[in-house]
């Protein structure tokens, strides 16, 4: 669809709005204001001394729909002014698109992957939950259930945020290997069938990176308070390789202040007692076993070579090893699943009493085998029924939503949510998702996020995605980590 911007260059914001209402359209940015009679979207920003006015005109099949929104021209700083401008542009788009399509998406004019951010900023500024709720309702047109999720996540994040010290960080270690590739996955992970020969060299290089970055962090007095080994599937590594990696982490980082140590053992077919004994001896506190569905036919359809019985057996092993927190993931909207089937999967998972349950919604990513094969999946109404029923059941069993995020290409206008029993919130997930502090990433596909809350600044440092790039670009990647030192030398460090 043609997009004409005038008075602003907020391409990303307009593109996100387009995707929310017209997911099959691709944006084509055209020069100049939209000419009368042209088809497409015109997005215009008018700046006055007291307020800015955003106007969106959508012309589709000869029918014209208009929306307008306002924002104060004055704000505390440039970051806030830009945020207000973007908010007005999105709201004007939302109003025009509701008229053009006759639909009102439940997330309203909120786009982006961190919908709880609006409420968190309001709480941070001293606002109450009720004030944050009104902001979401009136300025962003968010529906009640979605507002509730945002407020729960924002309150959890705020409570964690005030408990953090300026040099507290999170550590992420990416192991980009899985035993095989699931059909819905476009993640950078490589199946060991194809790239297994690289594993020993990858582990050696990772341990070297841990040594280099550990020394850097110690010299800057950066204290990991959460440590997350993810991927991929870290338990694709052998027990000896897990011992090597976790040993390097213990040797080179100061882990005395660690509050949570998480390891993804996502694929039940990678879990065994020997690996779990290594993790337990290293002080791991949280392990994820991810069935995604407890229906064998659905698992087969999405290319996961394990059964629900395998997931139960892996869970039993993890429980026996004595980890304080176990997480289990499910995905709503998988091909072949139904609302009743999803409810049965959730009931089976809940009967195991994991402390955390994470509910994902299927994202139909372009590169995934499932998308290429065009397998029919449950429609938005079915996914809505799956999630609504699940949220009710989880809340009724004393789970509380503690973090959420959204992705592109999700089935309909949905979200991913993490649920926790009291006292079992996944700290890393909150710190990382709400950018409460710096996350230093090591390993394949890791993205270091250097967070300066005082200036609203986030800098990213990327590790190579694929195992062979990780190995071939290793020296350059390690040199790039010098940016961490430069960042902390200029960081305002107030909270
Ligand atoms: S286990 Fe996760 S990362 Fe690995 S292939 Fe499946 S979806 Fe992708």
mmCIF file with all atom_site columns, C-alpha atoms in Angstrom, residues 170-175 224-235 242 245-246 249 255 258-266 276 279-280 282-290 318 323-329 355-356 358 402-403 424-432:
data_model
loop_
_atom_site.group_PDB
_atom_site.id
_atom_site.type_symbol
_atom_site.label_atom_id
_atom_site.label_alt_id
_atom_site.label_comp_id
_atom_site.label_asym_id
_atom_site.label_entity_id
_atom_site.label_seq_id
_atom_site.pdbx_PDB_ins_code
_atom_site.Cartn_x
_atom_site.Cartn_y
_atom_site.Cartn_z
_atom_site.occupancy
_atom_site.B_iso_or_equiv
_atom_site.pdbx_formal_charge
_atom_site.auth_seq_id
_atom_site.auth_comp_id
_atom_site.auth_asym_id
_atom_site.auth_atom_id
_atom_site.pdbx_PDB_model_num
ATOM 1  C CA . UNK A 1 170 ? 21.588 -9.478  33.376 1.00 0.00 ? 170 UNK A CA 1
ATOM 2  C CA . UNK A 1 171 ? 23.681 -11.969 31.452 1.00 0.00 ? 171 UNK A CA 1
ATOM 3  C CA . UNK A 1 172 ? 22.415 -13.906 28.439 1.00 0.00 ? 172 UNK A CA 1
ATOM 4  C CA . UNK A 1 173 ? 24.219 -16.841 26.864 1.00 0.00 ? 173 UNK A CA 1
ATOM 5  C CA . UNK A 1 174 ? 22.946 -17.993 23.446 1.00 0.00 ? 174 UNK A CA 1
ATOM 6  C CA . UNK A 1 175 ? 23.435 -21.607 22.348 1.00 0.00 ? 175 UNK A CA 1
ATOM 7  C CA . UNK A 1 224 ? 24.949 -10.109 37.135 1.00 0.00 ? 224 UNK A CA 1
ATOM 8  C CA . UNK A 1 225 ? 21.732 -10.491 39.110 1.00 0.00 ? 225 UNK A CA 1
ATOM 9  C CA . UNK A 1 226 ? 20.114 -12.756 36.526 1.00 0.00 ? 226 UNK A CA 1
ATOM 10 C CA . UNK A 1 227 ? 21.761 -15.252 34.196 1.00 0.00 ? 227 UNK A CA 1
ATOM 11 C CA . UNK A 1 228 ? 19.845 -16.877 31.351 1.00 0.00 ? 228 UNK A CA 1
ATOM 12 C CA . UNK A 1 229 ? 21.171 -19.615 29.097 1.00 0.00 ? 229 UNK A CA 1
ATOM 13 C CA . UNK A 1 230 ? 18.872 -19.769 26.091 1.00 0.00 ? 230 UNK A CA 1
ATOM 14 C CA . UNK A 1 231 ? 18.977 -20.467 22.409 1.00 0.00 ? 231 UNK A CA 1
ATOM 15 C CA . UNK A 1 232 ? 18.154 -22.625 20.548 1.00 0.00 ? 232 UNK A CA 1
ATOM 16 C CA . UNK A 1 233 ? 18.135 -25.405 23.094 1.00 0.00 ? 233 UNK A CA 1
ATOM 17 C CA . UNK A 1 234 ? 21.116 -25.230 25.472 1.00 0.00 ? 234 UNK A CA 1
ATOM 18 C CA . UNK A 1 235 ? 20.517 -28.806 26.620 1.00 0.00 ? 235 UNK A CA 1
ATOM 19 C CA . UNK A 1 242 ? 27.305 -27.881 29.863 1.00 0.00 ? 242 UNK A CA 1
ATOM 20 C CA . UNK A 1 245 ? 30.225 -23.522 29.822 1.00 0.00 ? 245 UNK A CA 1
ATOM 21 C CA . UNK A 1 246 ? 28.684 -23.146 33.282 1.00 0.00 ? 246 UNK A CA 1
ATOM 22 C CA . UNK A 1 249 ? 30.650 -18.531 33.781 1.00 0.00 ? 249 UNK A CA 1
ATOM 23 C CA . UNK A 1 255 ? 27.993 -14.375 40.533 1.00 0.00 ? 255 UNK A CA 1
ATOM 24 C CA . UNK A 1 258 ? 22.885 -13.672 41.365 1.00 0.00 ? 258 UNK A CA 1
ATOM 25 C CA . UNK A 1 259 ? 19.130 -13.836 42.113 1.00 0.00 ? 259 UNK A CA 1
ATOM 26 C CA . UNK A 1 260 ? 18.077 -16.145 39.263 1.00 0.00 ? 260 UNK A CA 1
ATOM 27 C CA . UNK A 1 261 ? 19.913 -18.646 37.058 1.00 0.00 ? 261 UNK A CA 1
ATOM 28 C CA . UNK A 1 262 ? 17.730 -19.911 34.195 1.00 0.00 ? 262 UNK A CA 1
ATOM 29 C CA . UNK A 1 263 ? 18.417 -22.581 31.623 1.00 0.00 ? 263 UNK A CA 1
ATOM 30 C CA . UNK A 1 264 ? 16.202 -23.462 28.664 1.00 0.00 ? 264 UNK A CA 1
ATOM 31 C CA . UNK A 1 265 ? 15.761 -27.199 28.357 1.00 0.00 ? 265 UNK A CA 1
ATOM 32 C CA . UNK A 1 266 ? 13.002 -26.485 25.871 1.00 0.00 ? 266 UNK A CA 1
ATOM 33 C CA . UNK A 1 276 ? 20.337 -31.813 35.036 1.00 0.00 ? 276 UNK A CA 1
ATOM 34 C CA . UNK A 1 279 ? 22.973 -27.654 36.140 1.00 0.00 ? 279 UNK A CA 1
ATOM 35 C CA . UNK A 1 280 ? 21.817 -28.330 39.677 1.00 0.00 ? 280 UNK A CA 1
ATOM 36 C CA . UNK A 1 282 ? 26.065 -25.069 39.332 1.00 0.00 ? 282 UNK A CA 1
ATOM 37 C CA . UNK A 1 283 ? 23.181 -23.466 41.219 1.00 0.00 ? 283 UNK A CA 1
ATOM 38 C CA . UNK A 1 284 ? 20.632 -23.188 38.397 1.00 0.00 ? 284 UNK A CA 1
ATOM 39 C CA . UNK A 1 285 ? 17.319 -22.039 39.904 1.00 0.00 ? 285 UNK A CA 1
ATOM 40 C CA . UNK A 1 286 ? 14.918 -22.110 36.930 1.00 0.00 ? 286 UNK A CA 1
ATOM 41 C CA . UNK A 1 287 ? 14.560 -24.621 34.111 1.00 0.00 ? 287 UNK A CA 1
ATOM 42 C CA . UNK A 1 288 ? 12.165 -24.478 31.151 1.00 0.00 ? 288 UNK A CA 1
ATOM 43 C CA . UNK A 1 289 ? 10.648 -27.621 29.678 1.00 0.00 ? 289 UNK A CA 1
ATOM 44 C CA . UNK A 1 290 ? 8.508  -26.618 26.722 1.00 0.00 ? 290 UNK A CA 1
ATOM 45 C CA . UNK A 1 318 ? 13.617 -31.778 36.269 1.00 0.00 ? 318 UNK A CA 1
ATOM 46 C CA . UNK A 1 323 ? 15.116 -26.896 40.750 1.00 0.00 ? 323 UNK A CA 1
ATOM 47 C CA . UNK A 1 324 ? 13.037 -24.304 42.639 1.00 0.00 ? 324 UNK A CA 1
ATOM 48 C CA . UNK A 1 325 ? 11.234 -22.959 39.543 1.00 0.00 ? 325 UNK A CA 1
ATOM 49 C CA . UNK A 1 326 ? 10.115 -24.844 36.453 1.00 0.00 ? 326 UNK A CA 1
ATOM 50 C CA . UNK A 1 327 ? 8.618  -23.092 33.444 1.00 0.00 ? 327 UNK A CA 1
ATOM 51 C CA . UNK A 1 328 ? 6.536  -24.720 30.724 1.00 0.00 ? 328 UNK A CA 1
ATOM 52 C CA . UNK A 1 329 ? 5.647  -23.090 27.378 1.00 0.00 ? 329 UNK A CA 1
ATOM 53 C CA . UNK A 1 355 ? 5.743  -22.385 38.940 1.00 0.00 ? 355 UNK A CA 1
ATOM 54 C CA . UNK A 1 356 ? 5.765  -20.573 35.575 1.00 0.00 ? 356 UNK A CA 1
ATOM 55 C CA . UNK A 1 358 ? 4.366  -19.083 29.323 1.00 0.00 ? 358 UNK A CA 1
ATOM 56 C CA . UNK A 1 402 ? 4.030  -10.943 35.044 1.00 0.00 ? 402 UNK A CA 1
ATOM 57 C CA . UNK A 1 403 ? 5.385  -10.109 31.605 1.00 0.00 ? 403 UNK A CA 1
ATOM 58 C CA . UNK A 1 424 ? 8.262  -17.234 41.256 1.00 0.00 ? 424 UNK A CA 1
ATOM 59 C CA . UNK A 1 425 ? 8.411  -14.364 38.746 1.00 0.00 ? 425 UNK A CA 1
ATOM 60 C CA . UNK A 1 426 ? 11.011 -14.920 35.994 1.00 0.00 ? 426 UNK A CA 1
ATOM 61 C CA . UNK A 1 427 ? 13.298 -11.956 36.757 1.00 0.00 ? 427 UNK A CA 1
ATOM 62 C CA . UNK A 1 428 ? 15.377 -12.132 33.593 1.00 0.00 ? 428 UNK A CA 1
ATOM 63 C CA . UNK A 1 429 ? 12.279 -12.024 31.397 1.00 0.00 ? 429 UNK A CA 1
ATOM 64 C CA . UNK A 1 430 ? 11.091 -8.825  33.061 1.00 0.00 ? 430 UNK A CA 1
ATOM 65 C CA . UNK A 1 431 ? 14.513 -7.116  33.154 1.00 0.00 ? 431 UNK A CA 1
ATOM 66 C CA . UNK A 1 432 ? 15.133 -7.925  29.506 1.00 0.00 ? 432 UNK A CA 1
#
